[in-house]
Amino acid sequence: MHFTLSRRGFIASSAALSAAPMMARAKVAEAPVAAPQNPLVRQRADAQIFRHDDGHYYMTGSVPEYDRLVLRRSKTIAGLTSATEAVLWRHEKTGPLSGFIWAPELHRIDGQWIIYFAAGPSGGGEDVFRIRTYAVVCDGPDPMTGKWSLLGQFQAPWDSFNLDSTSFVHKGQRYFAWAQREPGIETNSNLYIAKLESPLKLAGKATRLTVPTLDWEIRGYKVAEAPAVLHRNGRLFMTYSASATDARYCLGMLTADEDADLLDAASWTKSPQPVFTTCRETSVFGPGHNSFTVDEQGRDILVYHGRDYEAIQGDPLFNPDRHTRVQRLYYTADGIPDFGVPVGNGPLPERFASATNARLLLAHEGPQLIAGNPLLAQTQFRQTPGRAGQQSVMLSPILMPGHYLVARKDGSVALEPDSNSADFDLRSQFVRLADARRGTIRFAAIAAPGKAIGVADGQIRLVRSRDAAARWRAD
Ligand code: AHR
């Protein structure tokens, strides 16, 4: 199948976009939905995004100055980017809470808003790392406007460096998980879990869940910190962060059956490899200190911080550019979270499965487009505004920034680098057409009127836009 590409045809077809014949056939050109862009919030590390049953998202995290507790609220995840940030509490002028304020987490416990955080004294020297866990409590129902005051210090099993606490309820029992340096174990921190009797008091003995011993856990520092818990598919997944806070920072994961004794360390299995690491193709370095939430459609979202450059001047701990990032969290066929790679700056990518065969996704093997189901990152494509009028879009694989899907004269669809030529600007333009009734979309090729990206003989090709082969389910 061949079709002629011409600048005149291009102008006619883009004019047609405004006259809407293409859209008329397709019922509607899908208007882009306001969606989050990464970084979601610049210079907020250790981010927690909490979706409350009031329908709002609340976001807190460490600020570069490490001197205060802040909170944002928005009806949408994307809205957090520009949401007003309230300062709820500032470190004290002297004493054990006058120095660093790290990694706050907002929780609703027994009808009270509570924020757990780690704090240390000021005064310089090693004493500033005399970090302990505390909580503040809000005096009313609105955490953004209420008055926050110190509730007290967490009664940890040892008087030693402890931080990054989280709390969760499982089968009606509230648990507390945190990172701590244990006397006699030569690491910066290990992970612990215990039942919680009251916000700052454990209900019993703490269980040590993991000590950093694997090579990817002890790069720079021997660290297991920032536990975050997700309950899905009959299991509890506890992610944690490991190694130094530079590009070597990464996520590990412990898994327990939902019916297991969570206080028995043997119930938890450690993934032998990190589940989320630096990705040079997408330029995200040191991804970690994550939390989990769900988006407005109830789909799982991974929240984490990461820098968009690798080389850091000075101590990474005092580098301000750990930005808050979000991305979809997918699952493998057996229900294990598939973290993929940190997707990089810009609009969140999507996956496109053929409406005629869900096992065939738009994907690529290097520069070759394929219809298949390879690694997650090979199936994620970022849609950006096109260059042929407001309805046109371009599609780029997250692992090959600067490369885009293009229509070719021979009816194939390929990946090409952006040459900024008139020819490229013609062949790389598509219109995303939604069929709300079928729940599918099509990418009509502006350069080839009547044609759209589709699957033919197991390959990604231009097919007749009206054929089922041109329909995709976005995920
Ligand atoms: O961001 C400050 C501290 O550094 C966090 O508490 C910890 O998770 C990170 O390593």
Coordinates of C-alpha atoms and ligand atoms in Angstrom, one line a residue:
M1 CA 0.0 0.0 0.0
H2 CA 1.5 3.3 -1.0
F3 CA 0.2 6.9 -0.5
T4 CA 1.6 10.2 -1.7
L5 CA 2.9 12.6 0.9
S6 CA 2.8 16.2 -0.1
R7 CA 3.2 19.6 1.6
R8 CA 0.0 20.6 -0.2
G9 CA -1.7 17.5 1.0
F10 CA -0.4 18.3 4.5
I11 CA -1.9 21.8 4.4
A12 CA -5.2 20.5 3.0
S13 CA -5.3 17.7 5.7
S14 CA -4.4 20.1 8.5
A15 CA -7.0 22.6 7.1
A16 CA -9.4 19.6 7.1
L17 CA -8.7 19.3 10.7
S18 CA -10.3 22.7 11.3
A19 CA -13.1 21.9 8.8
A20 CA -13.5 18.7 10.9
P21 CA -14.3 16.1 8.1
M22 CA -11.8 13.7 9.7
M23 CA -13.3 14.3 13.1
A24 CA -16.8 14.0 11.8
R25 CA -16.1 10.5 10.6
A26 CA -14.6 9.6 14.0
K27 CA -17.3 11.2 16.0
V28 CA -14.9 13.1 18.2
A29 CA -11.2 14.0 18.4
E30 CA -10.3 13.2 21.9
A31 CA -9.5 16.5 23.7
P32 CA -6.3 16.1 25.8
V33 CA -7.2 15.5 29.5
A34 CA -5.4 17.7 32.0
A35 CA -3.0 15.2 33.4
P36 CA 0.0 15.4 35.7
Q37 CA 3.3 16.3 34.3
N38 CA 6.7 15.3 35.8
P39 CA 8.2 16.6 37.9
L40 CA 4.9 17.0 39.7
V41 CA 6.4 19.3 42.4
R42 CA 9.9 20.6 42.2
Q43 CA 12.2 20.4 45.2
R44 CA 9.9 18.3 47.4
A45 CA 11.6 15.1 48.4
D46 CA 10.3 12.1 50.3
A47 CA 6.8 13.0 49.1
Q48 CA 3.6 11.4 50.4
I49 CA 0.4 11.9 48.5
F50 CA -2.6 10.9 50.5
R51 CA -6.0 10.6 48.9
H52 CA -8.6 11.3 51.7
D53 CA -12.2 10.2 51.6
D54 CA -13.1 13.9 51.3
G55 CA -12.0 13.5 47.7
H56 CA -9.0 15.7 48.0
Y57 CA -5.3 14.8 47.6
Y58 CA -3.0 15.9 50.3
M59 CA 0.7 16.1 49.7
T60 CA 3.6 16.6 52.1
G61 CA 7.3 16.1 51.9
S62 CA 10.8 17.3 52.9
V63 CA 11.7 20.9 51.9
P64 CA 15.3 21.7 50.9
E65 CA 15.7 23.8 54.0
Y66 CA 14.6 20.9 56.2
D67 CA 13.1 23.5 58.6
R68 CA 9.3 23.1 58.4
L69 CA 6.3 20.9 57.8
V70 CA 4.3 21.8 54.7
L71 CA 1.0 20.5 53.2
R72 CA -0.8 21.0 49.8
R73 CA -4.3 20.0 48.9
S74 CA -6.0 19.5 45.5
K75 CA -8.9 17.8 43.9
T76 CA -6.6 16.3 41.3
I77 CA -3.0 15.0 41.4
A78 CA -2.1 17.4 38.6
G79 CA -3.5 20.3 40.7
L80 CA -0.8 19.6 43.4
T81 CA 1.8 21.2 41.1
S82 CA 0.4 24.7 41.6
A83 CA -1.6 24.2 44.8
T84 CA -1.1 26.6 47.7
E85 CA 1.4 25.1 50.2
A86 CA 0.5 25.7 53.9
V87 CA 3.3 25.8 56.5
L88 CA 1.8 23.8 59.4
W89 CA 4.7 23.7 61.8
R90 CA 8.3 25.1 62.0
H91 CA 11.3 23.6 63.8
E92 CA 11.9 25.0 67.2
K93 CA 14.5 27.6 68.1
T94 CA 16.5 25.3 70.3
G95 CA 16.5 21.8 71.5
P96 CA 16.0 18.3 69.9
L97 CA 13.6 19.6 67.3
S98 CA 15.6 22.7 66.2
G99 CA 17.5 21.2 63.3
F100 CA 16.6 18.9 60.4
I101 CA 12.9 18.1 59.7
W102 CA 12.7 15.1 57.5
A103 CA 10.1 13.0 55.6
P104 CA 6.7 13.9 57.1
E105 CA 3.7 11.7 56.6
L106 CA 0.1 12.7 57.1
H107 CA -2.2 10.1 58.7
R108 CA -5.8 10.1 59.9
I109 CA -5.7 8.1 63.2
D110 CA -8.7 7.7 65.4
G111 CA -10.4 10.8 64.0
Q112 CA -7.3 13.0 64.4
W113 CA -4.9 14.4 61.8
I114 CA -1.4 13.4 62.7
I115 CA 1.9 14.0 60.9
Y116 CA 4.9 11.8 61.7
F117 CA 8.3 13.2 60.9
A118 CA 12.0 12.9 61.9
A119 CA 13.8 15.7 63.6
G120 CA 17.2 16.5 65.1
P121 CA 18.8 19.3 67.1
S122 CA 20.7 22.2 65.5
G123 CA 24.1 23.3 66.7
G124 CA 26.2 21.7 64.0
G125 CA 28.6 18.7 64.2
E126 CA 27.4 15.1 64.3
D127 CA 24.8 16.1 66.8
V128 CA 22.5 17.3 64.0
F129 CA 22.1 13.6 63.0
R130 CA 20.7 12.8 66.4
I131 CA 17.5 12.2 64.5
R132 CA 14.4 10.8 66.3
T133 CA 10.8 10.4 65.3
Y134 CA 8.0 12.8 66.5
A135 CA 4.4 13.6 65.7
V136 CA 2.4 16.8 65.5
V137 CA -1.4 16.8 65.8
C138 CA -4.1 19.1 64.3
D139 CA -6.7 20.6 66.6
G140 CA -9.5 20.4 64.0
P141 CA -11.0 18.7 61.0
D142 CA -9.2 20.7 58.3
P143 CA -5.4 19.9 58.2
M144 CA -4.8 22.9 56.0
T145 CA -6.2 25.5 58.4
G146 CA -6.1 23.8 61.8
K147 CA -3.6 24.5 64.5
W148 CA -0.8 22.0 64.7
S149 CA 1.1 21.2 67.9
L150 CA 3.7 18.7 69.1
L151 CA 2.1 15.5 70.2
G152 CA 5.4 14.0 71.4
Q153 CA 8.3 11.6 70.5
F154 CA 7.9 8.1 69.2
Q155 CA 8.9 5.6 71.9
A156 CA 11.4 3.6 69.8
P157 CA 12.9 0.3 71.0
W158 CA 16.4 2.0 71.3
D159 CA 17.5 5.5 71.7
S160 CA 19.2 5.7 68.3
F161 CA 18.9 7.2 64.8
N162 CA 15.3 6.6 63.7
L163 CA 13.3 8.1 60.8
D164 CA 10.9 7.6 57.9
S165 CA 8.0 6.1 59.8
T166 CA 4.7 5.1 58.2
S167 CA 1.5 3.6 59.6
F168 CA -1.1 1.4 58.0
V169 CA -4.1 -0.7 59.0
H170 CA -4.4 -4.3 58.0
K171 CA -7.3 -6.6 59.1
G172 CA -8.4 -3.9 61.6
Q173 CA -5.0 -3.7 63.3
R174 CA -2.8 -0.6 63.0
Y175 CA 0.9 -1.1 62.4
F176 CA 3.9 1.1 62.5
A177 CA 6.9 0.7 60.2
W178 CA 10.1 2.7 60.4
A179 CA 13.8 2.8 59.8
Q180 CA 16.3 2.7 62.7
R181 CA 19.9 2.1 63.5
E182 CA 20.0 -0.9 65.9
P183 CA 22.8 -1.1 68.5
G184 CA 25.2 -3.9 67.5
I185 CA 24.3 -3.8 63.8
E186 CA 26.8 -1.8 61.7
T187 CA 24.3 -0.2 59.3
N188 CA 22.8 3.3 58.9
S189 CA 19.4 1.9 59.3
N190 CA 17.2 -1.2 59.1
L191 CA 13.5 -1.7 58.8
Y192 CA 11.2 -2.5 61.7
I193 CA 7.5 -3.2 62.2
A194 CA 5.3 -3.4 65.2
K195 CA 1.6 -3.1 66.2
L196 CA 0.7 0.4 67.3
E197 CA -1.1 0.9 70.6
S198 CA -1.4 4.7 70.4
P199 CA 0.2 7.2 67.9
L200 CA 3.6 7.2 69.6
K201 CA 3.5 3.9 71.6
L202 CA 4.1 0.4 70.2
A203 CA 1.7 -2.3 71.3
G204 CA 4.5 -4.8 71.7
K205 CA 8.0 -5.9 70.6
A206 CA 9.3 -4.6 67.3
T207 CA 10.3 -7.1 64.5
R208 CA 13.4 -6.4 62.4
L209 CA 12.3 -6.9 58.8
T210 CA 15.4 -6.3 56.8
V211 CA 19.1 -5.3 57.2
P212 CA 20.8 -3.8 54.2
T213 CA 23.3 -6.5 53.0
L214 CA 22.9 -6.8 49.3
D215 CA 25.3 -4.9 47.0
W216 CA 22.6 -2.6 45.8
E217 CA 21.6 -1.8 49.4
I218 CA 25.0 -0.8 50.6
R219 CA 26.3 1.6 47.9
G220 CA 27.7 4.6 49.7
Y221 CA 25.8 3.8 52.9
K222 CA 24.2 0.7 54.3
V223 CA 20.6 1.9 54.2
A224 CA 17.1 0.5 54.4
E225 CA 14.7 3.4 55.0
A226 CA 11.4 4.9 53.9
P227 CA 9.0 1.9 54.1
A228 CA 5.7 2.2 52.2
V229 CA 3.0 -0.4 52.2
L230 CA 0.6 -1.4 49.4
H231 CA -2.1 -4.1 49.8
R232 CA -3.0 -5.6 46.5
N233 CA -3.8 -9.1 45.0
G234 CA -3.7 -10.9 48.3
R235 CA -0.3 -9.7 49.4
L236 CA 1.3 -6.8 51.2
F237 CA 4.2 -5.2 49.4
M238 CA 6.5 -3.0 51.4
T239 CA 8.8 -1.0 49.4
Y240 CA 11.9 0.7 50.9
S241 CA 14.8 2.8 49.8
A242 CA 18.4 1.7 49.8
S243 CA 22.0 3.0 49.5
A244 CA 23.2 6.6 49.4
T245 CA 20.8 9.4 48.3
D246 CA 22.6 10.0 45.0
A247 CA 22.1 8.2 41.7
R248 CA 22.6 4.9 43.6
Y249 CA 19.4 5.4 45.6
C250 CA 16.8 2.8 44.6
L251 CA 13.7 0.9 45.8
G252 CA 13.7 -2.6 47.2
M253 CA 10.6 -4.6 48.1
L254 CA 9.4 -7.0 50.8
T255 CA 6.4 -9.2 50.1
A256 CA 4.1 -10.9 52.6
D257 CA 0.9 -12.9 52.2
E258 CA -2.1 -10.9 53.4
D259 CA -3.0 -13.7 55.9
A260 CA 0.6 -14.0 57.3
D261 CA 1.8 -12.9 60.7
L262 CA 3.2 -9.5 59.7
L263 CA 5.3 -9.5 62.9
D264 CA 7.1 -12.6 61.8
A265 CA 10.1 -11.6 59.7
A266 CA 9.9 -15.0 58.0
S267 CA 6.6 -13.8 56.5
W268 CA 8.4 -11.3 54.4
T269 CA 10.3 -12.2 51.3
K270 CA 12.9 -9.7 50.0
S271 CA 13.2 -9.1 46.2
P272 CA 16.8 -10.1 45.4
Q273 CA 17.1 -7.2 42.9
P274 CA 16.0 -3.6 43.3
V275 CA 12.5 -2.9 41.8
F276 CA 13.1 0.7 40.8
T277 CA 16.4 2.3 39.9
T278 CA 18.1 5.2 38.1
C279 CA 17.3 5.3 34.3
R280 CA 19.7 7.2 32.1
E281 CA 17.4 6.8 29.0
T282 CA 14.7 8.8 30.8
S283 CA 17.1 11.0 32.8
V284 CA 15.9 10.2 36.3
F285 CA 18.5 9.6 38.9
G286 CA 18.2 8.2 42.5
P287 CA 14.5 7.4 42.4
G288 CA 13.2 6.6 45.9
H289 CA 11.5 7.4 49.2
N290 CA 8.1 6.4 47.6
S291 CA 4.5 6.4 48.6
F292 CA 1.4 5.0 46.9
T293 CA -1.9 6.6 46.0
V294 CA -4.6 6.2 43.4
D295 CA -5.5 8.5 40.5
E296 CA -8.9 10.1 39.8
Q297 CA -9.9 6.9 38.0
G298 CA -8.8 4.7 41.0
R299 CA -5.7 3.4 39.2
D300 CA -2.6 2.8 41.3
I301 CA 0.0 5.6 41.3
L302 CA 3.6 5.4 42.4
V303 CA 4.9 8.6 44.1
Y304 CA 8.6 9.1 44.5
H305 CA 11.4 11.6 44.2
G306 CA 14.2 11.7 41.7
R307 CA 16.7 14.2 40.2
D308 CA 16.9 14.8 36.4
Y309 CA 20.7 15.0 36.5
E310 CA 23.3 12.6 37.8
A311 CA 26.4 14.7 38.9
I312 CA 25.8 16.3 42.3
Q313 CA 28.1 19.0 43.7
G314 CA 28.6 18.4 47.5
D315 CA 26.6 16.2 49.8
P316 CA 23.5 14.8 48.0
L317 CA 21.5 15.2 51.2
F318 CA 21.8 19.0 50.7
N319 CA 21.1 19.0 47.0
P320 CA 17.6 20.5 46.6
D321 CA 16.7 18.8 43.3
R322 CA 15.0 15.7 44.5
H323 CA 11.7 16.5 42.8
T324 CA 8.3 14.8 43.5
R325 CA 7.3 12.5 40.6
V326 CA 4.3 10.3 39.9
Q327 CA 3.6 7.5 37.4
R328 CA 1.2 4.7 36.9
L329 CA 1.9 1.4 38.8
Y330 CA 1.2 -1.7 36.7
Y331 CA 1.2 -5.3 37.7
T332 CA 2.6 -8.5 36.2
A333 CA 0.3 -11.4 35.3
D334 CA 0.7 -12.9 38.8
G335 CA -0.2 -9.6 40.5
I336 CA 3.2 -8.4 41.5
P337 CA 3.8 -4.6 41.1
D338 CA 5.7 -3.8 38.0
F339 CA 7.6 -0.6 38.6
G340 CA 9.2 -0.4 35.2
V341 CA 11.5 2.6 35.0
P342 CA 11.1 6.2 36.2
V343 CA 9.3 7.6 33.2
G344 CA 11.1 11.0 33.0
N345 CA 10.0 14.6 32.7
G346 CA 6.8 15.6 30.8
P347 CA 3.3 14.2 30.5
L348 CA 2.7 10.8 31.9
P349 CA 3.1 8.1 29.3
E350 CA 0.4 5.5 28.4
R351 CA 0.3 2.0 27.0
F352 CA -1.8 1.1 23.9
A353 CA -3.2 -2.4 23.6
S354 CA -4.7 -3.6 20.3
A355 CA -8.5 -3.7 20.6
T356 CA -8.5 -6.8 18.5
N357 CA -5.8 -8.6 20.6
A358 CA -5.1 -7.4 24.1
R359 CA -1.8 -9.3 24.2
L360 CA -0.4 -7.1 21.4
L361 CA 0.7 -3.7 22.7
L362 CA 2.3 -0.9 20.7
A363 CA 5.9 -1.4 21.7
H364 CA 9.5 -1.2 20.4
E365 CA 12.7 -3.2 20.4
G366 CA 15.2 -0.4 20.1
P367 CA 14.3 1.6 17.0
Q368 CA 12.0 -1.1 15.7
L369 CA 8.3 -0.7 16.5
I370 CA 6.6 -4.1 17.3
A371 CA 3.2 -5.4 18.3
G372 CA 3.9 -7.4 21.5
N373 CA 4.2 -7.4 25.2
P374 CA 7.9 -6.9 26.2
L375 CA 9.1 -5.1 29.3
L376 CA 6.8 -2.4 30.6
A377 CA 9.1 0.5 29.7
Q378 CA 9.1 -0.7 26.0
T379 CA 5.4 -0.2 25.9
Q380 CA 5.2 3.3 27.3
F381 CA 4.7 6.2 24.9
R382 CA 4.4 9.9 25.7
Q383 CA 1.9 11.9 23.8
T384 CA 2.9 15.5 23.2
P385 CA 1.2 18.4 21.3
G386 CA 1.7 18.1 17.5
R387 CA 2.7 20.6 14.9
A388 CA -0.3 20.5 12.6
G389 CA -3.0 22.4 14.5
Q390 CA -4.3 22.0 18.0
Q391 CA -5.8 18.5 17.3
S392 CA -2.5 16.9 16.2
V393 CA -0.3 14.9 18.6
M394 CA 3.0 13.2 18.5
L395 CA 4.0 9.9 20.1
S396 CA 7.4 9.2 21.6
P397 CA 8.7 6.1 23.4
I398 CA 9.9 7.0 26.9
L399 CA 13.2 5.1 26.4
M400 CA 14.0 7.0 23.2
P401 CA 13.3 10.7 23.9
G402 CA 13.5 12.8 20.7
H403 CA 12.3 9.8 18.5
Y404 CA 8.7 9.8 17.3
L405 CA 6.3 7.5 15.5
V406 CA 6.1 8.5 11.8
A407 CA 4.0 7.4 8.9
R408 CA 6.0 6.2 5.9
K409 CA 5.1 6.1 2.2
D410 CA 5.3 2.3 2.1
G411 CA 2.5 2.1 4.7
S412 CA 4.8 1.2 7.5
V413 CA 5.0 3.1 10.8
A414 CA 8.5 3.7 12.2
L415 CA 10.5 5.5 14.9
E416 CA 12.6 8.4 13.6
P417 CA 14.6 11.1 15.3
D418 CA 13.1 14.6 15.1
S419 CA 14.8 16.1 12.1
N420 CA 12.7 19.2 12.3
S421 CA 12.2 18.9 8.5
A422 CA 9.0 19.7 6.7
D423 CA 8.8 16.0 5.8
F424 CA 9.2 14.9 9.4
D425 CA 6.7 17.5 10.5
L426 CA 4.2 16.0 8.1
R427 CA 4.8 12.3 8.8
S428 CA 4.9 12.5 12.6
Q429 CA 1.5 14.1 13.1
F430 CA -1.5 12.1 14.2
V431 CA -5.0 12.9 15.5
R432 CA -6.1 11.0 18.6
L433 CA -9.7 10.0 17.9
A434 CA -11.8 8.6 20.8
D435 CA -14.7 6.2 20.4
A436 CA -16.4 6.5 23.7
R437 CA -18.9 3.8 23.0
R438 CA -16.2 1.2 22.4
G439 CA -13.7 2.7 24.9
T440 CA -11.1 2.7 22.2
I441 CA -9.0 5.3 20.4
R442 CA -7.3 5.7 17.1
F443 CA -4.3 7.6 15.9
A444 CA -5.2 8.9 12.4
A445 CA -2.2 9.8 10.3
I446 CA -2.4 13.4 9.0
A447 CA 0.0 12.5 6.3
A448 CA -2.1 9.6 5.1
P449 CA -5.8 10.6 5.1
G450 CA -8.0 7.6 5.9
K451 CA -5.2 5.7 7.5
A452 CA -4.3 5.2 11.1
I453 CA -1.7 3.3 13.2
G454 CA -2.8 -0.3 13.5
V455 CA -1.7 -3.9 13.7
A456 CA -1.6 -5.9 10.4
D457 CA 0.0 -9.4 10.2
G458 CA 1.4 -8.9 13.7
Q459 CA 3.2 -5.7 12.7
I460 CA 2.6 -2.0 13.4
R461 CA 1.5 -0.5 10.1
L462 CA -0.9 2.1 8.7
V463 CA -4.3 0.5 8.3
R464 CA -7.6 1.8 7.2
S465 CA -8.8 4.1 9.9
R466 CA -12.2 2.5 9.9
D467 CA -10.9 -1.0 10.5
A468 CA -10.9 -2.7 13.9
A469 CA -7.1 -3.1 13.5
A470 CA -6.8 0.7 14.0
R471 CA -8.4 0.6 17.4
W472 CA -6.4 0.7 20.7
R473 CA -7.2 0.6 24.3
A474 CA -5.2 3.2 26.2
D475 CA -4.0 2.2 29.7
Ligands
AHR1 O1 15.3 13.6 52.8 C1 15.8 13.5 54.2 C2 16.1 12.1 54.5 O2 17.0 11.5 53.5 C3 14.9 11.1 54.5 O3 14.3 11.0 55.8 C4 15.5 9.8 54.1 O4 14.6 8.9 53.5 C5 16.5 10.3 53.0 O5 17.5 9.4 52.9

